[in-house]
mmCIF file of C-alpha atoms and ligand atoms in Angstrom:
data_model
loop_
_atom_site.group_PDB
_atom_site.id
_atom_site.type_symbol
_atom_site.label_atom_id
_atom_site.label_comp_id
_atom_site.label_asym_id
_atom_site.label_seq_id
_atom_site.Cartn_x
_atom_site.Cartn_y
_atom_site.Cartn_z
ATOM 1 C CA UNK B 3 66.457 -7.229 -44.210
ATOM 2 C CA UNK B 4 68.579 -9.861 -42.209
ATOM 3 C CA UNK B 5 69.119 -12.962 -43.789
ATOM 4 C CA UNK B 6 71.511 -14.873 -41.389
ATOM 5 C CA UNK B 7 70.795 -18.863 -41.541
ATOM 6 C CA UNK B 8 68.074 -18.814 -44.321
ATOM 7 C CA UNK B 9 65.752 -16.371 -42.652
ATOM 8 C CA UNK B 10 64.502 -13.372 -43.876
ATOM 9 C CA UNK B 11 63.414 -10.554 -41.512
ATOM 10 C CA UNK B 12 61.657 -7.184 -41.437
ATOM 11 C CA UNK B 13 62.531 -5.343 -37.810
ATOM 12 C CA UNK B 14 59.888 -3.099 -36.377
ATOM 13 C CA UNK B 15 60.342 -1.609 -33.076
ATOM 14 C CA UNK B 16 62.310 -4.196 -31.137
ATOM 15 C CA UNK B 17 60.289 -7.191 -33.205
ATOM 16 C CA UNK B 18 61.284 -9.439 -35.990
ATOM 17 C CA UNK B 19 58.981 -10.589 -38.533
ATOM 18 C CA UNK B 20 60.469 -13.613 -40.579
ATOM 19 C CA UNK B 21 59.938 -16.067 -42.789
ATOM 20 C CA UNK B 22 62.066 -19.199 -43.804
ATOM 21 C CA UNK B 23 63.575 -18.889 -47.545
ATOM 22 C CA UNK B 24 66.078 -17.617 -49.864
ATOM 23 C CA UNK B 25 67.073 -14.513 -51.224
ATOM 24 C CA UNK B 26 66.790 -14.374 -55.014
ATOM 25 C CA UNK B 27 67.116 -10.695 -56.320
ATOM 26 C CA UNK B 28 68.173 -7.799 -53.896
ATOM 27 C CA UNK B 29 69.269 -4.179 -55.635
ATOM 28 C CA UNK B 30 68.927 -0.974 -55.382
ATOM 29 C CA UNK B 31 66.919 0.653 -57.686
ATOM 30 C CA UNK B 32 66.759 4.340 -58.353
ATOM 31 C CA UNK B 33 63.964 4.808 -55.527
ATOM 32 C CA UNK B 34 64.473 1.781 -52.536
ATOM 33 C CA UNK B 35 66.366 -1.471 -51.956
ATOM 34 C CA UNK B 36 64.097 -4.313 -53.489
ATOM 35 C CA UNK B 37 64.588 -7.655 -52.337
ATOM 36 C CA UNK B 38 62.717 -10.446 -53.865
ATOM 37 C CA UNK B 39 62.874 -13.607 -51.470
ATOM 38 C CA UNK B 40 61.712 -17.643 -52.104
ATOM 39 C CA UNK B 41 59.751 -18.712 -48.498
ATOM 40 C CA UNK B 42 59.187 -21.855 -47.529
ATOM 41 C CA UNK B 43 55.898 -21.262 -46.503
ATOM 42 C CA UNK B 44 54.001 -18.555 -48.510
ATOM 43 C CA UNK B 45 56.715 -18.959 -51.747
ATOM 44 C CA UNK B 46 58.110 -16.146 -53.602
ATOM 45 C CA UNK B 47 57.630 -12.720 -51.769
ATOM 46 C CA UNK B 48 58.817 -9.281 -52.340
ATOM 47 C CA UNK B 49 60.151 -6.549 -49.598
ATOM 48 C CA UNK B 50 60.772 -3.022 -50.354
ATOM 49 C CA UNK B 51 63.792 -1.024 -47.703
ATOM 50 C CA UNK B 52 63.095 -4.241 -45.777
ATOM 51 C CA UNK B 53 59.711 -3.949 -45.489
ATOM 52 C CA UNK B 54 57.389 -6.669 -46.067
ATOM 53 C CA UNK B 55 55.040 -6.335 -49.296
ATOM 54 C CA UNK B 56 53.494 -9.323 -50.603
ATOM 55 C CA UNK B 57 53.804 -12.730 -51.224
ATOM 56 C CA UNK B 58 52.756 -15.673 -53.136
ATOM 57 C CA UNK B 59 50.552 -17.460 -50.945
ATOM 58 C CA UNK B 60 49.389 -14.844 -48.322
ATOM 59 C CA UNK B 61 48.519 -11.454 -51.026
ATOM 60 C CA UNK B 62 44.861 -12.307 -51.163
ATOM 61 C CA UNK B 63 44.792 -11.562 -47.089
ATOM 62 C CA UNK B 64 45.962 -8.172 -48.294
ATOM 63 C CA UNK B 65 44.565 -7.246 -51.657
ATOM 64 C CA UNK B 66 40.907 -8.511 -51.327
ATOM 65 C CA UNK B 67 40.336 -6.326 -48.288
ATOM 66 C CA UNK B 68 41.328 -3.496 -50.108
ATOM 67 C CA UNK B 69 40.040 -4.035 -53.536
ATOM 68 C CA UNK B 70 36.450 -5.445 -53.197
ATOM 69 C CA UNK B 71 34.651 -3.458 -50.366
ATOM 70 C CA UNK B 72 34.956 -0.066 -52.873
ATOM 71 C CA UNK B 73 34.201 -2.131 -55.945
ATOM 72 C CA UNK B 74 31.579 -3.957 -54.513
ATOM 73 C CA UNK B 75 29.753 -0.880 -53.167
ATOM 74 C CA UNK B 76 31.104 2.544 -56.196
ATOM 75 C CA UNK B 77 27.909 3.447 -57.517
ATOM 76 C CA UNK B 78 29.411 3.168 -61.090
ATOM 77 C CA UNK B 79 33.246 0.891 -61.387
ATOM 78 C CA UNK B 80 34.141 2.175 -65.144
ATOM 79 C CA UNK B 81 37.199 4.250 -63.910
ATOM 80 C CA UNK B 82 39.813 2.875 -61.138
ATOM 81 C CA UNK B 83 42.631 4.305 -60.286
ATOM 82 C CA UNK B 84 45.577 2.769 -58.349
ATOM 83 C CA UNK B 85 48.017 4.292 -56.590
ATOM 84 C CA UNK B 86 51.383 1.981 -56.115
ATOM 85 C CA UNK B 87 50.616 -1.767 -56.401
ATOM 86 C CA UNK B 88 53.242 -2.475 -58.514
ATOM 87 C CA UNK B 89 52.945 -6.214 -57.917
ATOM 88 C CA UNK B 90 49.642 -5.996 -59.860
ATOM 89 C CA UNK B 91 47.612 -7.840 -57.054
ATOM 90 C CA UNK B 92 45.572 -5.173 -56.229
ATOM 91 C CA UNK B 93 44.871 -4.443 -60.217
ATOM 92 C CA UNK B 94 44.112 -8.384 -60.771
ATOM 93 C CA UNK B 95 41.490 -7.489 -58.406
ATOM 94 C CA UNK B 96 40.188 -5.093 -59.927
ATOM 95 C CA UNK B 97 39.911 -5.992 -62.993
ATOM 96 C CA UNK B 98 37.837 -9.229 -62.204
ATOM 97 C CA UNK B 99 35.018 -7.030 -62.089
ATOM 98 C CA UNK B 100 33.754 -7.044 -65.542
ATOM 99 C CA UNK B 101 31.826 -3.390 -65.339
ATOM 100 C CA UNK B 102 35.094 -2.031 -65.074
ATOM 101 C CA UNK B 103 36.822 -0.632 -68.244
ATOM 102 C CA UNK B 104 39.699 1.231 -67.241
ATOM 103 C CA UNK B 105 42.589 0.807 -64.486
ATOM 104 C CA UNK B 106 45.111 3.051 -64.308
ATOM 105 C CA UNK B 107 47.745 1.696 -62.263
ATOM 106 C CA UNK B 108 50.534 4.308 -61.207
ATOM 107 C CA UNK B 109 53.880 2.817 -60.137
ATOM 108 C CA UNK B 110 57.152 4.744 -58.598
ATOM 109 C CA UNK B 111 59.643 2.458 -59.119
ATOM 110 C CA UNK B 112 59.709 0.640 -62.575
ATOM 111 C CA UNK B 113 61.978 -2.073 -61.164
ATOM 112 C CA UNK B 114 59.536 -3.121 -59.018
ATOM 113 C CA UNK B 115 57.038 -3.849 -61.893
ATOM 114 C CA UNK B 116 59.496 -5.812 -63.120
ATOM 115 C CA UNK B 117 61.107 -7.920 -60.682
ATOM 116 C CA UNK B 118 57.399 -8.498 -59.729
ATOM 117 C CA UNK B 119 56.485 -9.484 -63.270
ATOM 118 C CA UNK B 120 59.521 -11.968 -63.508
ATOM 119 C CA UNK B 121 59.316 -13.512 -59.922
ATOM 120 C CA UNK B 122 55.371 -12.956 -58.722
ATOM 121 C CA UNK B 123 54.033 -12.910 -61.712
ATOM 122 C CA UNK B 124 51.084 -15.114 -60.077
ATOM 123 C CA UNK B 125 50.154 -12.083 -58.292
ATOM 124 C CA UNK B 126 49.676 -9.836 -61.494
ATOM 125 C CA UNK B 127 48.228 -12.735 -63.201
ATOM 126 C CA UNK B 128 46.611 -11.786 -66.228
ATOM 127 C CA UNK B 129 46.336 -7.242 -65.567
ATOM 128 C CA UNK B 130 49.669 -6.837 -67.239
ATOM 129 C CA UNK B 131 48.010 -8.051 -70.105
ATOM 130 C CA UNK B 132 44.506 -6.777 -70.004
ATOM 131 C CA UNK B 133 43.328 -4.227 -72.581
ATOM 132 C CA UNK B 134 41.577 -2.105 -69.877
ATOM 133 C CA UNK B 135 44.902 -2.002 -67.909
ATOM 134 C CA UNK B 136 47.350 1.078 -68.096
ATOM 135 C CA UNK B 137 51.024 0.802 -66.227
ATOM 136 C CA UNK B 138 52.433 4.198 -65.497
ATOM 137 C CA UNK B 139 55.662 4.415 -64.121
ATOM 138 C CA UNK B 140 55.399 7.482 -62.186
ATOM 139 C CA UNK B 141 54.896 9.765 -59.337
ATOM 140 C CA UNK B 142 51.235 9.087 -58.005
ATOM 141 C CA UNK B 143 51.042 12.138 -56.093
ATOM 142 C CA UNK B 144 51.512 14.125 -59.127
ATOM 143 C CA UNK B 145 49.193 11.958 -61.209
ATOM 144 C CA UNK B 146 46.324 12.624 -58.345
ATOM 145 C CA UNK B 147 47.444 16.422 -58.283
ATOM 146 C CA UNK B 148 47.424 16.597 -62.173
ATOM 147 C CA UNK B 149 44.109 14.909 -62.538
ATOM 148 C CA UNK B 150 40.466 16.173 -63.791
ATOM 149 C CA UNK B 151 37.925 16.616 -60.800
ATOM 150 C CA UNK B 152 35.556 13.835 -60.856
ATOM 151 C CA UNK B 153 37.735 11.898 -63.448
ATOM 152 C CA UNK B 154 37.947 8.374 -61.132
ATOM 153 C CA UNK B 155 35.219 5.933 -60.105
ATOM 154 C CA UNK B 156 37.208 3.924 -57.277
ATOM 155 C CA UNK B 157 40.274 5.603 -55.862
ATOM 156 C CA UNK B 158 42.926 3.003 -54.411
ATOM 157 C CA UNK B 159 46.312 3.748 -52.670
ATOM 158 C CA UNK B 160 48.259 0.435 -52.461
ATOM 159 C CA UNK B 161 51.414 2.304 -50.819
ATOM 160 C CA UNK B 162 54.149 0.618 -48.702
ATOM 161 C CA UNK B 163 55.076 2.074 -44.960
ATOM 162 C CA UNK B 164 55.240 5.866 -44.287
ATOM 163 C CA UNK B 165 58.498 6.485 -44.760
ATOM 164 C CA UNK B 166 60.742 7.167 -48.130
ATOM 165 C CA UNK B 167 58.524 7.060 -50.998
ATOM 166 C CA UNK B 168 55.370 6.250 -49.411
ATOM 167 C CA UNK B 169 55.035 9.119 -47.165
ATOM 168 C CA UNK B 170 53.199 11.452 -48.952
ATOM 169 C CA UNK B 171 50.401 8.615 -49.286
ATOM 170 C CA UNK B 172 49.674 9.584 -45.573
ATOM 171 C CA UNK B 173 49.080 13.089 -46.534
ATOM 172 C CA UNK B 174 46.413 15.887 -46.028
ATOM 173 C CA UNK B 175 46.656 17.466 -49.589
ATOM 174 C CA UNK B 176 47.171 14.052 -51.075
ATOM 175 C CA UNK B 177 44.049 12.679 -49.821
ATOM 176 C CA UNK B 178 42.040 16.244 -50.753
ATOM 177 C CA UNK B 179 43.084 15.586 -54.240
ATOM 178 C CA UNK B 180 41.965 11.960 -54.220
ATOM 179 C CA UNK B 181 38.556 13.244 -52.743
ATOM 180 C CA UNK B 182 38.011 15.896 -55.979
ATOM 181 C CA UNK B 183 38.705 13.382 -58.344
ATOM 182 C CA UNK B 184 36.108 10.752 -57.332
ATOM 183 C CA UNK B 185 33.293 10.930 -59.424
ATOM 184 C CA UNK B 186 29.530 11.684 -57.366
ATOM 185 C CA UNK B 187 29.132 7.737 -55.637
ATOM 186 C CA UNK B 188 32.665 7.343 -55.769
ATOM 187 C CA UNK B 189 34.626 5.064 -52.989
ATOM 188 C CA UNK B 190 38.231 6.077 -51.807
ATOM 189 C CA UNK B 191 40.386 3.295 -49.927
ATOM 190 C CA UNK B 192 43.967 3.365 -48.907
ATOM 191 C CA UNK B 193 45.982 0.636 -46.705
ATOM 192 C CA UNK B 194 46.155 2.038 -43.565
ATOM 193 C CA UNK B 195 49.059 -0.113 -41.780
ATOM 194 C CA UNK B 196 48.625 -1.916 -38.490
ATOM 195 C CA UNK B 197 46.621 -0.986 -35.679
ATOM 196 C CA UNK B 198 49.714 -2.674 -33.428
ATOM 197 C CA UNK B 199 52.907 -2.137 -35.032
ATOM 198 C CA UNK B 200 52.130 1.166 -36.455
ATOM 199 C CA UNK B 201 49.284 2.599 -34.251
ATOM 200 C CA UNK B 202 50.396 6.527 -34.651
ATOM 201 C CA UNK B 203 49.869 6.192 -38.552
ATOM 202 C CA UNK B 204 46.981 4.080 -38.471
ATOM 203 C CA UNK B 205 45.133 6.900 -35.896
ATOM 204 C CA UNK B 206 46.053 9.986 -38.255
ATOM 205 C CA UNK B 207 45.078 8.329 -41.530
ATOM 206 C CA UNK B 208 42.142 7.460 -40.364
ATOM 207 C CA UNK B 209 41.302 10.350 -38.634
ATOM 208 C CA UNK B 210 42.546 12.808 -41.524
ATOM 209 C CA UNK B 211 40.309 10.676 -43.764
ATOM 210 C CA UNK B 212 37.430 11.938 -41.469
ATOM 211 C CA UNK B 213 38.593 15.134 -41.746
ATOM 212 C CA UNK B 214 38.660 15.673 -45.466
ATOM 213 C CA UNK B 215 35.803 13.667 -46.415
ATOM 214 C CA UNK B 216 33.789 14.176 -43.683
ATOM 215 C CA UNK B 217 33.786 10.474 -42.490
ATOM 216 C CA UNK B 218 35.712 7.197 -42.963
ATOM 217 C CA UNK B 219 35.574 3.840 -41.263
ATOM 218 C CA UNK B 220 38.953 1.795 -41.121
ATOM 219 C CA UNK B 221 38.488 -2.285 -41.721
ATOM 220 C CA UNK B 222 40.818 -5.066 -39.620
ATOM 221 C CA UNK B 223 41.848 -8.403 -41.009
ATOM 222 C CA UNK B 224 45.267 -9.985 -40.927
ATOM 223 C CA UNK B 225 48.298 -10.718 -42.867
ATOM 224 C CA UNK B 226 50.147 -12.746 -40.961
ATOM 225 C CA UNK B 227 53.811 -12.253 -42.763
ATOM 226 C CA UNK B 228 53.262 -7.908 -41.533
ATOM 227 C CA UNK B 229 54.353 -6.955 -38.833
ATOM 228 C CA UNK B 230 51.875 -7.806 -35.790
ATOM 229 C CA UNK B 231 49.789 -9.517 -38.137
ATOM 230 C CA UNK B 232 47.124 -7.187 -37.436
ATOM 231 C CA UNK B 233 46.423 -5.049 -40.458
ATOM 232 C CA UNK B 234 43.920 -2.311 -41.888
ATOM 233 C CA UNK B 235 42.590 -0.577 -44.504
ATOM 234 C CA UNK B 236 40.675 2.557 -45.171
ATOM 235 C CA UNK B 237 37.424 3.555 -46.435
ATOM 236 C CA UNK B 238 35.661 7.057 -47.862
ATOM 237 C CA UNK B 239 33.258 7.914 -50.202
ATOM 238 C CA UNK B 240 32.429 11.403 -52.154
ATOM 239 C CA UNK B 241 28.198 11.040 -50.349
ATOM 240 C CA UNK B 242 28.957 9.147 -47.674
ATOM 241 C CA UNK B 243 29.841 5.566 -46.401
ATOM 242 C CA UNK B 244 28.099 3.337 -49.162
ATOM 243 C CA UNK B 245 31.741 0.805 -49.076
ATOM 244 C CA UNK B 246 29.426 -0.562 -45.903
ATOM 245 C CA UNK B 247 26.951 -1.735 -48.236
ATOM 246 C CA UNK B 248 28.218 -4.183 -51.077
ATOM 247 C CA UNK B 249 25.975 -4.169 -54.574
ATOM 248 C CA UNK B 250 24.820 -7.740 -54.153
ATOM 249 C CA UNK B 251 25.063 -8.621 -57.279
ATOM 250 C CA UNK B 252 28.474 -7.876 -57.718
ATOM 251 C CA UNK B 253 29.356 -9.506 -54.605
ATOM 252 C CA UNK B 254 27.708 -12.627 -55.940
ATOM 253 C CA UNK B 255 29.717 -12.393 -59.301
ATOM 254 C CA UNK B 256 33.453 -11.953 -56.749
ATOM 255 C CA UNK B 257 32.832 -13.670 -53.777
ATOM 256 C CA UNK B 258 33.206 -17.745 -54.759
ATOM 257 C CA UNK B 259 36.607 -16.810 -56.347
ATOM 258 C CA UNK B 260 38.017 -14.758 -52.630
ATOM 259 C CA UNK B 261 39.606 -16.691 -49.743
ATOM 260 C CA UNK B 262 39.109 -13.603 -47.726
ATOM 261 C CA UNK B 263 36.697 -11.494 -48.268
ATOM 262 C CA UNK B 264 32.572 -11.760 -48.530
ATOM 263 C CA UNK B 265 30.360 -9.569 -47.313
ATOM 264 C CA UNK B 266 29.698 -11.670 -44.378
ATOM 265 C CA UNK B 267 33.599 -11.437 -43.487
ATOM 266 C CA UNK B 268 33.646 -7.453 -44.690
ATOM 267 C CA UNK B 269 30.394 -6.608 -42.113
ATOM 268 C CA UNK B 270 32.178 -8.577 -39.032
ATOM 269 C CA UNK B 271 35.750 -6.341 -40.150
ATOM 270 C CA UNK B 272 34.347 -3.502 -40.092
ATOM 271 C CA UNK B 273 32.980 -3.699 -36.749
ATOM 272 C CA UNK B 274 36.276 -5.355 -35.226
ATOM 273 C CA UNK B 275 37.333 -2.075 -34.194
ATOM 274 C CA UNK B 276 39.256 -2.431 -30.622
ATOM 275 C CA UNK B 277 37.630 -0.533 -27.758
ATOM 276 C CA UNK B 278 40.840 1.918 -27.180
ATOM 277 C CA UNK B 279 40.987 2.630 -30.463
ATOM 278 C CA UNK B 280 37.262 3.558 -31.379
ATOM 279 C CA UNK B 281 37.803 5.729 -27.921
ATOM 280 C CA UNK B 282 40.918 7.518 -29.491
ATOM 281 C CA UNK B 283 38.903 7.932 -32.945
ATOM 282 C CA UNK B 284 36.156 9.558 -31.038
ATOM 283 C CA UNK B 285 37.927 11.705 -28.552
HETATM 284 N N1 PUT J 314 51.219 -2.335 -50.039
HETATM 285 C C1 PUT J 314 51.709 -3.216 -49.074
HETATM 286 C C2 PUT J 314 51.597 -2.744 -47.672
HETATM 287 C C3 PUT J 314 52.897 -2.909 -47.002
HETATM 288 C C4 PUT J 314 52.868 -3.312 -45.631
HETATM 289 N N2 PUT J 314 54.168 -3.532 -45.079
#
């Protein structure tokens, strides 16, 4: 990222997307350059190759979209799986659900877990900690490839941007594997970039999800500090598109502790689907 005069940037096609701060770790790890940055605005935040990830006071935009919508609507939540997420947002999620007993969170890059641990560790809150929380650091392609069929309740692929280590995340095979190991009334969801900044990726994710499971309905919200602001995520299911159709009773036990989502907010996202775009999907 460029830092010149206290700002931090990510550049996407001819845009910069910046925040105010300072830098306070930046290394290379074995996998990516990780730069963990103080803003003035949303506090501590992480970037990965100079990509924007999280951040303090703006990951709940981000991780409740993603997390709740299969929780909320998995016929049974005993098994999750996560994919990436090495911040432990998207587990801390998760695991707020009390039915389920079992994340397995599967990280690349170790150093992420920890930089995240000592400098976000508000995002992770208490999942590092949890007995029904596993960390392995590892390849999650393999660890979907390797897997039992029918071994995961909730499937979800907290990735960074197609490109280095995320890019078999916006795969064909991958997402085949992720389909055989859902359980029967299992829910799939993946991040599925922005429908402005990234619009080639967003259009074949979404449209390979159709493909492989048969159907799969893409969700819009924002996160202001990605670029375009305009972000979405991904949903599929192993009998079909139950994520529109949140248990009621587990929304009630979630929703008073989100600032994004509710099932009010998720019914309104998923229909916010631009005119072009719902033309492209369908052509
Ligand atoms: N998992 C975070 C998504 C990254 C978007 N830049």
């Amino acid at each position: 990222p460029s830092t010149a005069s206290g700002w931090i940037d990510e550049h996407h096609n001819g845009v910069r997307y910046g925040l105010q701060g300072d830098v306070i770790a930046d290394e290379q790890s074995a996998i990516q350059r990780i730069t963990v940055i103080h803003s003035h605005r949303y506090g501590n935040g992480l970037l990965l190759d100079g990509c924007w990830m999280t951040a303090e006071h703006q990951e709940r935009h981000y991780h409740e979209p993603l997390v709740h919508p299969a929780l909320c609507a998995a016929r049974s939540i005993d098994r999750v799986l996560v994919i990436g997420g090495g911040d432990g947002g998207t587990a801390r999620e998760c695991l707020r659900h009390h039915a389920v007993k079992h994340v397995d969170l599967v990280e690349i890059d170790g150093r992420v877990v920890e930089l995240s641990q000592k400098h976000l560790a508000a995002i992770g809150g208490g999942c590092w900690s949890d007995p029904r929380f596993q960390l392995t650091v590892g390849d999650g392609i393999a660890w979907v490839g390797e897997a039992s069929d029918a071994s995961y309740d909730v499937v979800l692929v907290d990735g960074s941007d197609p490109a280095g280590p995320a890019e078999g995340l916006f795969n064909r095979s991958f997402f085949q594997h992720c389909r055989r190991i859902l359980k029967p009334g299992g829910v799939f969801a993946t991040q599925s970039e922005s429908p402005e900044a990234f619009r080639a990726v967003h259009i074949d994710t979404v449209r390979m999800l159709r493909e492989v499971f048969g159907h799969a309905d893409p969700l819009y919200g924002w996160v202001p500090m990605y670029p375009s602001g305009w972000w979405s995520w991904t949903f599929a299911a192993s009998d079909g598109p139950r994520y529109r159709s949140p248990d009621p009773e587990r929304a009630a036990a979630i929703g008073p502790g989100c600032d994004i989502w509710s099932p009010r907010w998720q019914a309104g996202a998923f229909e916010a689907i631009p005119a072009s775009i719902e033309r492209e999907l369908s052509a």
